[in-house]
Backbone as a printed PyTorch tensor [residue, N CA C, xyz], in Angstrom:
tensor([[[-15.6860,   2.6490,   8.3840],
         [-15.7910,   1.4370,   9.5080],
         [-14.8800,   1.6510,  10.5350]],

        [[-13.6510,   2.3710,  10.4340],
         [-12.8560,   2.0720,  11.8130],
         [-13.7030,   2.5470,  12.9790]],

        [[-14.5190,   3.2590,  13.1130],
         [-15.0520,   3.7660,  14.4580],
         [-15.5470,   2.7700,  15.1030]],

        [[-16.0100,   1.6700,  14.3980],
         [-16.6620,   0.5540,  14.9650],
         [-15.6610,  -0.6880,  15.3650]],

        [[-14.4930,  -0.6660,  14.8200],
         [-13.5680,  -1.5900,  14.7400],
         [-12.5820,  -1.2090,  15.9170]],

        [[-12.6190,  -2.2130,  17.0260],
         [-11.5870,  -2.0200,  18.3010],
         [-10.2900,  -1.9320,  17.8820]],

        [[ -9.8420,  -3.0480,  16.9190],
         [ -8.2850,  -3.1760,  16.6880],
         [ -7.7700,  -2.1180,  15.7890]],

        [[ -8.5740,  -1.0450,  15.5790],
         [ -7.7070,   0.0150,  14.8410],
         [ -7.5010,   1.1110,  15.5580]],

        [[ -7.6880,   1.1630,  17.0080],
         [ -7.6750,   2.2100,  17.7710],
         [ -6.3010,   2.6580,  17.7950]],

        [[ -6.4190,   4.0980,  17.4460],
         [ -5.0160,   4.8300,  17.4890],
         [ -4.6570,   4.9300,  16.0090]],

        [[ -4.9100,   4.0660,  15.2870],
         [ -4.3720,   4.3390,  13.5640],
         [ -4.8090,   5.3360,  12.9680]],

        [[ -6.0840,   5.8900,  13.0840],
         [ -6.6230,   7.1720,  12.4110],
         [ -5.7150,   8.2040,  12.6940]],

        [[ -5.6300,   8.6530,  13.7570],
         [ -4.7400,   9.8470,  14.3000],
         [ -3.4870,   9.8160,  14.0620]],

        [[ -2.6900,   8.5550,  13.8370],
         [ -1.6170,   8.6640,  13.7170],
         [ -1.1410,   8.1540,  12.2260]],

        [[ -2.0500,   8.0750,  11.2660],
         [ -2.1330,   7.7010,   9.7720],
         [ -0.8420,   8.2920,   9.2480]],

        [[ -0.6750,   9.7010,   9.0230],
         [  0.5090,  10.2060,   8.3580],
         [  1.9250,   9.6650,   8.8930]],

        [[  1.9020,   9.4890,  10.2230],
         [  3.4120,   8.8820,  10.6700],
         [  3.5380,   7.5230,  10.4060]],

        [[  2.3780,   6.8220,  10.2740],
         [  2.3680,   5.2920,  10.1080],
         [  2.6890,   5.2320,   8.6200]],

        [[  2.0490,   5.9750,   7.6840],
         [  2.2230,   5.8020,   6.3780],
         [  3.5740,   5.8760,   6.0320]],

        [[  4.3590,   6.8450,   6.5630],
         [  5.8230,   7.1520,   6.3820],
         [  6.4460,   5.9720,   6.7480]],

        [[  6.2920,   5.3060,   8.1620],
         [  6.9810,   4.1780,   8.8510],
         [  6.6160,   2.6820,   7.5570]],

        [[  5.4060,   2.5920,   7.4090],
         [  5.1380,   1.6430,   6.5160],
         [  5.8120,   1.5200,   5.2020]],

        [[  5.7850,   2.6300,   4.7360],
         [  6.7590,   2.6260,   3.2360],
         [  8.1330,   2.9260,   3.1920]],

        [[  8.6770,   2.7910,   4.6260],
         [ 10.1620,   3.0840,   4.7390],
         [ 10.7860,   1.6190,   4.6360]],

        [[ 10.0250,   0.4450,   4.6280],
         [ 10.3750,  -0.7990,   4.4300],
         [  9.7720,  -1.4980,   3.1190]],

        [[ 10.6870,  -2.4690,   2.7020],
         [  9.9970,  -2.8100,   1.3340],
         [  9.1470,  -4.1140,   1.4890]],

        [[  8.1460,  -4.7040,   0.6630],
         [  7.7330,  -5.8450,   0.5650],
         [  8.6770,  -7.0910,   0.8390]],

        [[  9.8530,  -6.8090,  -0.0260],
         [ 10.7090,  -7.9990,   0.1490],
         [ 11.4610,  -7.9440,   1.4970]],

        [[ 11.7170,  -6.8510,   2.1920],
         [ 12.2420,  -7.0140,   3.4740],
         [ 11.2840,  -7.6180,   4.4180]],

        [[ 10.0920,  -7.2430,   4.2600],
         [  9.0770,  -7.7170,   5.2890],
         [  8.8490,  -9.2140,   5.1560]],

        [[  8.6460,  -9.5660,   3.7200],
         [  8.1460, -11.1840,   3.7600],
         [  9.1700, -11.9820,   3.0430]],

        [[ 10.6800, -11.3510,   3.1590],
         [ 11.9370, -12.1070,   2.5580],
         [ 12.1490, -13.6430,   2.8360]],

        [[ 11.6790, -14.0040,   4.0340],
         [ 11.9530, -15.3340,   4.4190],
         [ 10.7290, -16.3430,   4.1610]],

        [[  9.6780, -15.6060,   3.5570],
         [  8.4520, -16.2790,   3.2840],
         [  8.2010, -16.3190,   1.5590]],

        [[  8.8080, -15.5420,   0.9800],
         [  8.4160, -15.3850,  -0.5520],
         [  8.5130, -16.6640,  -1.1980]],

        [[  9.3230, -17.4230,  -0.9180],
         [  9.4140, -18.7350,  -1.8260],
         [  8.2220, -19.6560,  -1.8150]],

        [[  7.6950, -19.4090,  -0.4180],
         [  6.2600, -19.9650,  -0.3530],
         [  5.0410, -19.5090,  -0.9050]],

        [[  5.2180, -18.3870,  -1.4970],
         [  4.1220, -17.4850,  -2.2120],
         [  3.8830, -17.9520,  -3.6110]],

        [[  2.6430, -18.0560,  -4.3110],
         [  2.4750, -18.5740,  -5.4100],
         [  3.5400, -17.8290,  -6.4350]],

        [[  3.9430, -18.6490,  -7.3830],
         [  4.9500, -18.1500,  -8.5230],
         [  4.1500, -17.4420,  -9.4300]],

        [[  2.9880, -17.8620,  -9.9170],
         [  2.0780, -17.6920, -11.0930],
         [  0.9430, -16.6400, -10.3860]],

        [[  0.4230, -15.9640, -11.3770],
         [ -0.3370, -15.0250, -10.8900],
         [ -1.8660, -15.6980, -10.2490]],

        [[ -2.1460, -15.2780,  -9.0670],
         [ -3.3770, -15.6250,  -8.6100],
         [ -4.2500, -14.4580,  -7.9800]],

        [[ -5.3700, -14.7810,  -7.5470],
         [ -6.2630, -13.6050,  -6.9120],
         [ -5.7520, -13.5700,  -5.6170]],

        [[ -5.2830, -12.6010,  -5.3560],
         [ -4.3680, -12.2940,  -3.8850],
         [ -5.4130, -11.2260,  -2.9600]],

        [[ -5.1920, -11.2970,  -1.6370],
         [ -5.9970, -10.7910,  -0.4260],
         [ -5.0690, -10.1520,   0.1600]],

        [[ -4.9060,  -8.8180,   0.7920],
         [ -4.2680,  -8.2920,   1.6340],
         [ -5.1270,  -7.6860,   2.4990]],

        [[ -5.1330,  -8.4630,   3.8700],
         [ -6.0860,  -8.1490,   4.9180],
         [ -5.2990,  -7.2190,   6.0360]],

        [[ -6.0580,  -5.7520,   6.0380],
         [ -5.4120,  -4.9100,   7.0350],
         [ -4.3070,  -4.6560,   6.2020]],

        [[ -4.3240,  -3.7910,   4.9760],
         [ -3.4720,  -3.5680,   3.8710],
         [ -2.6310,  -2.3040,   4.4080]],

        [[ -3.0340,  -1.5880,   5.2100],
         [ -2.6490,  -0.1390,   5.5890],
         [ -2.3960,   0.5070,   4.4520]],

        [[ -1.3680,   0.9950,   3.9300],
         [ -0.9920,   1.9930,   2.9740],
         [ -0.8360,   1.0650,   1.4340]],

        [[ -1.0400,  -0.1360,   1.5370],
         [ -1.1270,  -0.8010,   0.3610],
         [  0.3810,  -1.2020,  -0.2140]],

        [[  1.3730,  -1.0590,   0.5050],
         [  2.7430,  -1.5170,   0.3330],
         [  2.7290,  -2.7860,  -0.1020]],

        [[  2.2410,  -3.7460,   0.5920],
         [  2.4760,  -5.2580,   0.0480],
         [  1.3490,  -5.6310,  -1.0670]],

        [[  0.3700,  -4.9880,  -0.9240],
         [ -0.5660,  -5.1470,  -2.0550],
         [ -0.1270,  -4.6580,  -3.4830]],

        [[  0.4770,  -3.4350,  -3.3280],
         [  0.9830,  -2.7380,  -4.5250],
         [  2.2320,  -3.7180,  -5.1060]],

        [[  2.8820,  -4.3330,  -4.3000],
         [  3.9300,  -5.1360,  -4.7300],
         [  3.4500,  -6.4900,  -5.3130]],

        [[  2.4690,  -7.1870,  -4.7170],
         [  1.8710,  -8.2620,  -5.4550],
         [  1.1570,  -8.0190,  -6.7450]],

        [[  0.6660,  -6.8700,  -6.7990],
         [  0.0270,  -6.5370,  -8.2280],
         [  1.2790,  -6.2300,  -9.2050]],

        [[  2.3980,  -5.7200,  -8.5600],
         [  3.5330,  -5.6400,  -9.7490],
         [  4.0630,  -7.0610, -10.1910]],

        [[  3.8360,  -7.8830,  -9.2170],
         [  4.0120,  -9.1840,  -9.6310],
         [  3.2790,  -9.9890, -10.5430]],

        [[  2.0390,  -9.4410, -10.9700],
         [  1.2980,  -9.8810, -11.9630],
         [ -0.3040, -10.5140, -10.9540]],

        [[ -0.3020, -10.5100,  -9.7000],
         [ -1.4200, -10.8990,  -8.9200],
         [ -2.6500,  -9.9930,  -9.4160]],

        [[ -3.8730, -10.4320,  -9.1710],
         [ -5.1450,  -9.7190,  -8.9650],
         [ -5.3170,  -9.4080,  -7.5750]],

        [[ -5.1960,  -8.1390,  -6.9720],
         [ -5.0750,  -7.7460,  -5.6480],
         [ -6.2390,  -6.9960,  -5.1330]],

        [[ -6.8960,  -7.6450,  -3.9410],
         [ -7.8530,  -6.7560,  -3.0450],
         [ -7.0470,  -6.4690,  -1.7710]],

        [[ -7.2680,  -5.1630,  -1.5050],
         [ -6.7010,  -4.4230,  -0.2570],
         [ -7.7460,  -4.1440,   0.5960]],

        [[ -7.8530,  -4.7260,   1.9080],
         [ -8.9530,  -4.5040,   2.6590],
         [ -8.1600,  -3.7540,   4.0170]],

        [[ -8.8400,  -2.7140,   4.2230],
         [ -8.0830,  -1.6700,   5.1760],
         [ -9.5020,  -1.1010,   5.9410]],

        [[ -9.8630,  -1.1220,   7.0570],
         [-10.7080,  -0.5650,   7.6040],
         [-10.7180,   1.0660,   8.1510]],

        [[ -9.2820,   1.3470,   8.3380],
         [ -9.0310,   2.7660,   9.0280],
         [ -8.9550,   3.4870,   7.5470]],

        [[-10.0120,   4.6470,   7.4800],
         [-10.0140,   5.4280,   6.3490],
         [ -8.9720,   6.2230,   6.0400]],

        [[ -8.2830,   6.9180,   6.8600],
         [ -7.2100,   7.5700,   6.8510],
         [ -5.8470,   6.8410,   6.2520]],

        [[ -5.4850,   5.5340,   6.4270],
         [ -4.4920,   4.7540,   5.8260],
         [ -5.0490,   4.4580,   4.5170]],

        [[ -6.2100,   3.9750,   4.5080],
         [ -6.5550,   3.8590,   3.1290],
         [ -6.4230,   4.8610,   2.0690]],

        [[ -6.7930,   5.9690,   2.5930],
         [ -6.5420,   7.2060,   1.7250],
         [ -5.2820,   7.5550,   1.0920]],

        [[ -4.2980,   7.3090,   2.1020],
         [ -2.6960,   7.2610,   1.9280],
         [ -2.5580,   6.1530,   0.8420]],

        [[ -3.0460,   5.0600,   0.8620],
         [ -2.5500,   3.7900,   0.0770],
         [ -3.1660,   4.4260,  -1.3780]],

        [[ -4.5820,   4.8910,  -1.4250],
         [ -4.9700,   5.1610,  -2.8380],
         [ -4.2330,   6.2480,  -3.4260]],

        [[ -3.6060,   7.0260,  -2.5950],
         [ -2.6650,   8.1460,  -3.1840],
         [ -1.3420,   7.5660,  -3.4810]],

        [[ -0.6150,   6.9690,  -2.6560],
         [  0.5880,   6.3190,  -2.7310],
         [  1.0370,   5.4070,  -3.8840]],

        [[ -0.3010,   4.7430,  -4.1880],
         [ -0.3110,   3.4770,  -5.1380],
         [ -1.3190,   3.7370,  -6.2020]],

        [[ -1.4250,   4.9570,  -6.6070],
         [ -2.7620,   5.3160,  -7.6270],
         [ -2.3230,   4.5200,  -8.8550]],

        [[ -1.0680,   4.4590,  -9.1230],
         [ -0.7570,   3.8330, -10.6590],
         [ -0.6350,   2.2940, -10.4020]],

        [[ -1.2440,   1.7850,  -9.4220],
         [ -1.1120,   0.3670,  -9.2600],
         [ -2.5630,  -0.3400,  -9.3390]],

        [[ -2.9240,  -1.3340, -10.0160],
         [ -4.3330,  -1.8910, -10.1750],
         [ -4.6920,  -2.5140,  -8.9110]],

        [[ -5.2410,  -1.8770,  -7.8830],
         [ -5.6230,  -2.5060,  -6.6500],
         [ -7.1210,  -2.1470,  -6.4530]],

        [[ -7.9020,  -3.2000,  -5.7100],
         [ -9.2550,  -3.0470,  -5.3880],
         [ -9.3860,  -2.8730,  -3.8580]],

        [[ -9.8080,  -1.5790,  -3.3110],
         [ -9.6490,  -1.2980,  -2.2830],
         [-11.1250,  -1.6770,  -1.4720]],

        [[-11.2000,  -1.9770,  -0.3640],
         [-12.6120,  -2.4370,   0.5410],
         [-12.4950,  -1.8280,   1.9330]],

        [[-13.6880,  -1.3570,   2.4780],
         [-13.4330,  -0.9470,   3.7010],
         [-14.0740,  -1.9410,   4.5120]],

        [[-13.4340,  -2.8070,   5.0300],
         [-13.8380,  -4.0110,   5.9210],
         [-13.0850,  -4.4720,   6.9170]],

        [[-13.3750,  -5.6270,   7.9120],
         [-12.4450,  -5.7550,   8.9620],
         [-12.9090,  -7.3210,   9.5460]],

        [[-11.6920,  -7.7970,  10.2320],
         [-12.0610,  -9.1120,  10.7580],
         [-12.5470,  -8.5330,  11.9780]],

        [[-13.2960,  -9.7520,  12.7380],
         [-13.2760, -10.9770,  12.4470],
         [-14.1950, -11.5620,  11.5800]],

        [[-15.2510, -10.8690,  10.7960],
         [-16.2860, -11.5070,  10.0830],
         [-16.0690, -11.0770,   8.5880]],

        [[-15.3530,  -9.9300,   8.3800],
         [-15.2860,  -9.4360,   6.8600],
         [-16.7800,  -9.4580,   6.2510]],

        [[-17.6550,  -8.6890,   6.5960],
         [-18.8370,  -9.1300,   6.0650],
         [-18.8890,  -8.5240,   4.4050]],

        [[-18.3730,  -7.3680,   4.2640],
         [-18.2150,  -6.9820,   2.9300],
         [-17.7430,  -7.9100,   1.8070]],

        [[-16.3410,  -8.2730,   2.4410],
         [-15.6550,  -9.3680,   1.5500],
         [-16.6550, -10.6830,   1.3860]],

        [[-16.9530, -11.1480,   2.4610],
         [-17.5740, -12.6260,   2.3430],
         [-18.7960, -12.3980,   1.4360]],

        [[-19.3860, -11.0640,   1.3450],
         [-20.5930, -11.2540,   0.4230],
         [-20.3840, -11.1580,  -1.1910]],

        [[-19.0820, -10.9880,  -1.1610],
         [-18.5020, -11.1510,  -2.7080],
         [-18.4080, -12.4730,  -3.3740]],

        [[-18.2070, -13.3530,  -2.3510],
         [-18.1920, -14.6890,  -2.9270],
         [-16.8420, -15.1300,  -3.5000]],

        [[-15.7570, -14.2770,  -3.3620],
         [-14.4290, -14.8430,  -3.7590],
         [-13.6080, -15.4010,  -3.0600]],

        [[-12.8400, -16.3420,  -3.6390],
         [-11.6760, -17.0970,  -3.0150],
         [-10.2160, -16.5080,  -3.5710]],

        [[ -9.3550, -16.9890,  -2.7720],
         [ -8.0360, -16.2290,  -3.0140],
         [ -7.1570, -17.2700,  -2.9660]],

        [[ -6.0360, -17.3560,  -3.7710],
         [ -4.6960, -18.1530,  -3.7910],
         [ -3.8940, -17.6370,  -2.8460]],

        [[ -3.7270, -16.5290,  -2.3910],
         [ -2.9450, -15.9510,  -1.4300],
         [ -3.6940, -14.9040,  -0.5390]],

        [[ -3.3280, -15.1880,   0.6460],
         [ -3.9710, -14.2440,   1.5100],
         [ -2.8340, -13.7980,   2.4900]],

        [[ -2.7140, -12.4850,   2.4460],
         [ -1.4480, -11.8880,   3.4690],
         [ -2.3400, -11.4120,   4.9950]],

        [[ -1.7930, -11.6970,   6.0580],
         [ -2.2590, -10.8720,   7.5630],
         [ -1.2670, -10.4300,   8.0070]],

        [[ -0.5540,  -9.3470,   7.6480],
         [  0.7450,  -8.8590,   8.1500],
         [  0.4080,  -7.7780,   9.2120]],

        [[  0.9430,  -8.0280,  10.5330],
         [  0.6370,  -7.1470,  11.5930],
         [ -0.5910,  -6.8470,  11.8250]],

        [[ -1.5670,  -7.9110,  11.9700],
         [ -3.0790,  -7.6670,  12.0520],
         [ -3.4460,  -8.4900,  13.3080]],

        [[ -2.9940,  -9.8080,  13.2680],
         [ -3.7270, -10.5530,  14.1140],
         [ -3.6580, -10.4060,  15.5070]],

        [[ -2.6140,  -9.5680,  16.0810],
         [ -2.4180,  -9.2550,  17.2500],
         [ -3.6350,  -8.1870,  17.8950]],

        [[ -4.2280,  -7.6050,  16.9020],
         [ -5.1480,  -6.6870,  17.4610],
         [ -6.4080,  -7.3310,  17.6210]],

        [[ -6.5530,  -8.7470,  17.3380],
         [ -7.9860,  -9.4450,  17.7640],
         [ -7.9330,  -9.9000,  18.9170]],

        [[ -8.9000, -10.0160,  19.9060],
         [ -8.8680, -11.0720,  21.2040],
         [ -9.2800, -12.2160,  20.6880]],

        [[ -9.0210, -13.0600,  21.9060],
         [ -9.1080, -14.5160,  21.7680],
         [-10.3440, -15.0910,  21.0270]],

        [[-11.3610, -14.3730,  21.3430],
         [-12.8150, -14.8410,  20.6080],
         [-12.7750, -14.3700,  19.2870]],

        [[-12.3810, -13.1920,  18.9370],
         [-12.1900, -12.7370,  17.6960],
         [-11.3060, -13.4220,  16.6990]],

        [[-10.1580, -13.8560,  17.3640],
         [ -9.1220, -14.8430,  16.4880],
         [ -9.8400, -16.1460,  16.1640]],

        [[-10.6210, -16.7240,  17.0340],
         [-11.1480, -17.9040,  16.6140],
         [-12.3320, -17.5720,  15.7880]],

        [[-13.0660, -16.6570,  15.5610],
         [-14.1190, -16.3470,  14.5030],
         [-13.1760, -15.8800,  13.3540]],

        [[-12.0910, -15.4280,  13.5830],
         [-11.5240, -14.7520,  12.1860],
         [-10.8610, -15.6350,  11.2850]],

        [[-10.2090, -16.6980,  12.1610],
         [ -9.3090, -17.9740,  11.7220],
         [-10.3100, -18.6680,  10.4850]],

        [[-11.8420, -18.9030,  11.1430],
         [-12.7180, -19.5380,  10.2700],
         [-12.8710, -18.6140,   8.9910]],

        [[-13.1720, -17.4150,   9.1990],
         [-13.4560, -16.5420,   8.1500],
         [-12.2580, -16.6200,   7.0900]],

        [[-11.1290, -16.4820,   7.4950],
         [ -9.9980, -16.4540,   6.5810],
         [ -9.9020, -17.6390,   5.9100]],

        [[-10.0310, -18.6390,   6.6250],
         [ -9.6830, -20.0150,   5.9820],
         [-10.9550, -20.2950,   4.6680]],

        [[-12.1700, -19.7580,   5.0760],
         [-13.2430, -20.0020,   4.0980],
         [-12.8880, -19.0830,   2.8400]],

        [[-12.1170, -18.1330,   2.8900],
         [-11.6400, -17.2530,   1.7090],
         [-10.6160, -17.7510,   0.8920]],

        [[ -9.8810, -18.9080,   1.4810],
         [ -8.8940, -19.4450,   0.7240],
         [ -9.0970, -20.4960,  -0.5650]],

        [[ -8.8020, -20.0830,  -1.5300],
         [ -9.0690, -21.1860,  -2.6140],
         [ -8.4610, -22.5290,  -2.3650]],

        [[ -8.9320, -23.4720,  -3.0100],
         [ -8.1100, -24.8530,  -2.9330],
         [ -6.6540, -24.7730,  -3.2960]],

        [[ -5.6990, -25.3160,  -2.4790],
         [ -4.4210, -25.0640,  -2.4780],
         [ -3.8120, -23.7970,  -1.9410]],

        [[ -4.5910, -22.6910,  -1.5650],
         [ -4.0650, -21.3600,  -1.4200],
         [ -3.3040, -21.3590,  -0.3880]],

        [[ -2.4600, -20.0590,  -0.1010],
         [ -1.6790, -20.1090,   0.9820],
         [ -2.1670, -18.8210,   1.7210]],

        [[ -2.1390, -18.9150,   3.2030],
         [ -2.2760, -17.8020,   4.1180],
         [ -0.8580, -17.6760,   4.8020]],

        [[ -0.3750, -16.2230,   4.7460],
         [  0.7550, -15.9000,   5.1870],
         [  0.3270, -14.9230,   6.5060]],

        [[  0.9450, -15.0470,   7.6470],
         [  0.8820, -14.1420,   8.7080],
         [  2.0840, -13.7370,   9.1830]],

        [[  2.2840, -12.4240,   9.6960],
         [  3.1680, -12.0340,  10.5830],
         [  2.4820, -11.6090,  11.9110]],

        [[  2.8850, -12.0050,  13.2040],
         [  2.3510, -11.3750,  14.0770],
         [  3.2050, -10.9110,  14.9720]],

        [[  2.9310,  -9.5170,  15.6620],
         [  3.9920,  -8.9550,  16.8850],
         [  3.7550,  -9.5180,  17.8840]],

        [[  4.8220,  -9.3090,  18.5650],
         [  4.9310,  -9.5860,  20.1680],
         [  5.6610,  -8.5460,  20.6890]],

        [[  5.6860,  -8.3880,  22.0970],
         [  6.2450,  -7.3590,  22.7960],
         [  5.3800,  -5.9840,  23.3730]],

        [[  6.1200,  -5.2030,  23.7320],
         [  5.4740,  -4.0290,  24.4660],
         [  4.4400,  -3.2650,  23.3510]],

        [[  3.3840,  -3.0320,  23.9360],
         [  2.1390,  -2.2610,  23.3030],
         [  2.1580,  -0.8940,  23.3220]],

        [[  2.3200,  -0.2780,  21.8930],
         [  2.3620,   1.2070,  21.9820],
         [  1.1680,   1.9590,  22.6710]],

        [[  1.2380,   3.0480,  23.1260],
         [  0.1330,   3.7700,  23.9430],
         [ -1.0110,   4.1260,  22.7490]],

        [[ -2.1070,   3.9230,  23.6730],
         [ -3.1890,   4.0410,  22.5510],
         [ -3.6240,   3.0730,  21.7490]],

        [[ -3.0040,   1.9080,  21.7300],
         [ -3.5060,   0.8780,  20.9350],
         [ -3.8630,  -0.4500,  21.5170]],

        [[ -4.6430,  -1.1930,  20.7040],
         [ -5.3580,  -2.4200,  21.4560],
         [ -4.5930,  -3.6990,  20.5340]],

        [[ -3.7580,  -4.2410,  21.3340],
         [ -2.7680,  -5.6810,  21.1010],
         [ -2.9340,  -6.4340,  22.2240]],

        [[ -2.5770,  -7.6850,  21.8290],
         [ -2.7610,  -8.7910,  22.6080],
         [ -1.5570,  -9.6970,  22.2240]],

        [[ -0.9380, -10.5650,  23.3930],
         [ -0.1520, -11.2610,  23.3480],
         [ -0.4870, -12.6210,  22.5910]],

        [[ -0.1210, -12.9110,  21.6620],
         [ -1.0280, -14.0660,  20.7100],
         [  0.1740, -15.3400,  20.7410]],

        [[ -0.2390, -16.5320,  21.7030],
         [  0.7090, -17.7340,  21.3790],
         [  0.8450, -18.2150,  20.1540]],

        [[  1.8240, -18.4850,  19.5340],
         [  1.7690, -19.0730,  18.2110],
         [  1.2940, -20.4790,  18.1600]],

        [[  1.5310, -21.2340,  19.2470],
         [  0.6320, -22.3480,  19.2020],
         [ -0.6500, -22.3960,  19.0270]],

        [[ -1.3250, -21.3130,  19.6380],
         [ -2.6630, -21.1220,  19.5190],
         [ -3.2710, -20.6080,  18.1890]],

        [[ -2.3360, -20.0020,  17.4060],
         [ -2.7590, -19.7760,  15.7920],
         [ -2.4510, -20.9630,  15.1280]],

        [[ -1.3820, -21.6160,  15.5530],
         [ -1.2290, -22.9800,  14.6920],
         [ -2.3700, -23.9360,  14.9780]],

        [[ -3.0030, -24.0270,  16.3290],
         [ -3.9370, -25.1730,  16.5820],
         [ -5.4190, -24.4430,  15.9000]],

        [[ -5.8320, -23.0140,  15.7710],
         [ -7.0140, -22.5470,  14.9990],
         [ -6.7570, -22.9560,  13.6860]],

        [[ -5.8440, -22.6350,  12.9080],
         [ -5.6020, -22.8710,  11.6250],
         [ -5.8440, -24.4470,  11.2370]],

        [[ -5.3240, -25.1490,  12.0280],
         [ -5.3100, -26.8020,  11.8110],
         [ -6.8140, -27.0730,  12.0330]],

        [[ -7.4180, -26.5630,  12.9310],
         [ -8.9710, -26.7070,  13.2510],
         [ -9.7500, -26.1750,  11.9340]],

        [[ -9.3920, -25.2350,  11.1890],
         [ -9.8270, -24.7850,  10.1040],
         [ -9.7170, -25.2920,   8.8360]],

        [[ -8.6900, -26.5730,   9.0650],
         [ -8.6550, -27.3570,   7.8410],
         [ -7.2910, -26.9020,   7.3100]],

        [[ -6.4450, -26.3540,   7.8520],
         [ -5.2340, -25.5540,   7.0860],
         [ -4.0760, -26.5330,   7.6080]],

        [[ -3.0490, -26.3520,   6.8240],
         [ -1.8850, -27.0640,   6.9990],
         [ -0.6360, -26.3680,   7.3020]],

        [[  0.2060, -26.4970,   8.2660],
         [  1.4300, -25.5760,   8.5080],
         [  2.4380, -25.9070,   7.4050]],

        [[  2.8410, -24.8240,   6.7970],
         [  3.7260, -24.9580,   5.5850],
         [  5.2500, -24.0560,   6.0890]],

        [[  4.9910, -23.2670,   7.2980],
         [  6.3020, -22.6050,   7.5380],
         [  5.8300, -22.1450,   9.0450]],

        [[  6.9150, -22.1370,  10.1000],
         [  7.0750, -21.4240,  11.2280],
         [  8.4610, -20.6930,  11.4490]],

        [[  8.5840, -19.4410,  11.7380],
         [  9.6620, -18.9540,  11.8540],
         [  9.3750, -17.5480,  12.7700]],

        [[ 10.3630, -16.6970,  12.6120],
         [ 10.1790, -15.5690,  13.3260],
         [ 11.6640, -14.7140,  12.8970]],

        [[ 11.3160, -13.2530,  13.1180],
         [ 12.3210, -12.4820,  12.8350],
         [ 12.4630, -11.2830,  13.7110]],

        [[ 13.3540, -10.3490,  14.0280],
         [ 13.4410,  -9.2670,  14.5850],
         [ 12.7220,  -8.0550,  13.9220]],

        [[ 12.5830,  -7.0620,  14.7970],
         [ 11.8070,  -5.9020,  14.2010],
         [ 12.6130,  -5.2780,  13.4200]],

        [[ 11.7990,  -4.6570,  12.1750],
         [ 12.8510,  -4.1390,  11.0060],
         [ 12.9070,  -2.6040,  11.5950]],

        [[ 12.2260,  -2.2080,  12.3730],
         [ 12.3950,  -0.7760,  12.6780],
         [ 13.2250,  -0.6470,  13.9790]],

        [[ 13.8090,  -1.8010,  14.5400],
         [ 14.5410,  -1.6670,  15.9300],
         [ 13.7640,  -1.5350,  17.0290]],

        [[ 12.6520,  -1.6390,  17.3250],
         [ 11.9470,  -1.2200,  18.4530],
         [ 12.3090,  -2.2490,  19.5150]],

        [[ 12.7450,  -1.5960,  20.9010],
         [ 13.2150,  -2.5720,  21.8200],
         [ 11.9550,  -3.6920,  22.0980]],

        [[ 12.4950,  -5.0200,  22.1180],
         [ 11.6040,  -6.0430,  22.7320],
         [ 10.5360,  -6.4320,  21.6820]],

        [[ 10.5750,  -6.0180,  20.4800],
         [  9.6220,  -6.0050,  19.7490],
         [  9.8720,  -7.4480,  18.5990]],

        [[  9.3120,  -8.4680,  18.5820],
         [  9.5560,  -9.5630,  17.7010],
         [  8.5480,  -9.6340,  16.6130]],

        [[  8.6190, -10.7360,  15.7230],
         [  7.3940, -11.0870,  14.7890],
         [  7.5890, -12.5370,  14.8060]],

        [[  6.4490, -13.3130,  14.8720],
         [  6.2520, -14.5560,  14.3430],
         [  5.8940, -14.6240,  12.9280]],

        [[  6.5230, -15.7830,  12.2040],
         [  6.0170, -15.6490,  10.9370],
         [  5.4760, -17.1120,  10.6550]],

        [[  4.2150, -17.0900,  10.0570],
         [  3.4460, -18.3050,  10.0600],
         [  2.6710, -18.4250,   8.4470]],

        [[  3.0440, -19.6400,   7.9930],
         [  2.4340, -19.9300,   6.3920],
         [  1.7550, -20.8300,   6.5950]],

        [[  0.3120, -20.8050,   6.2130],
         [ -0.5080, -21.9950,   6.0080],
         [ -0.9940, -22.5680,   4.6290]],

        [[ -1.2660, -23.6980,   4.1750],
         [ -1.7820, -23.9030,   2.9950],
         [ -3.1340, -24.7010,   3.2320]],

        [[ -4.1050, -24.3670,   2.1390],
         [ -5.5230, -24.7740,   2.1590],
         [ -5.2760, -26.3270,   1.4150]],

        [[ -6.3570, -27.0960,   1.7750],
         [ -6.1950, -28.6300,   1.1830],
         [ -6.6860, -28.4760,  -0.3350]]])
């Protein structure tokens, strides 16, 4: 699917280096400030844009039933190899419409969108938020981390206003549970991350 997904531009050819980068930090380091907002008891969880499955595997180890969605085949193959001993369901699918996932009729108590949202343009973000909100189970949690700063060569990224993301989520019926931010864990100059958590009614 990655040949037709604009937001994955550059990821396939750099998959080996990216896999090493992704796995060099832990789930706890990436999500530390948000972990207390994630479901404590096991739920059906969804990692959208799962990359190498670092976060999906961590959620599975916590007892969640996890679906990992990754449109870049090269990253998905790394994930299947690196986390072969972890019970994950891998899917080839992509925002904004997630046609494969939408057709499965599942709802999730936790959805992670880590380092994904800034790859969508404004129209895709509007469609994507409606898609994601519809996948949340009642009382479910959506956690997003969104990059801002310089765009790496060969990538497709947009500067996404935090207020826009909040407005889209609220329009989709979600409630803001957390707004925050952090520095880049890899120390890249000018790169920062917004951290947003929403809950479904």
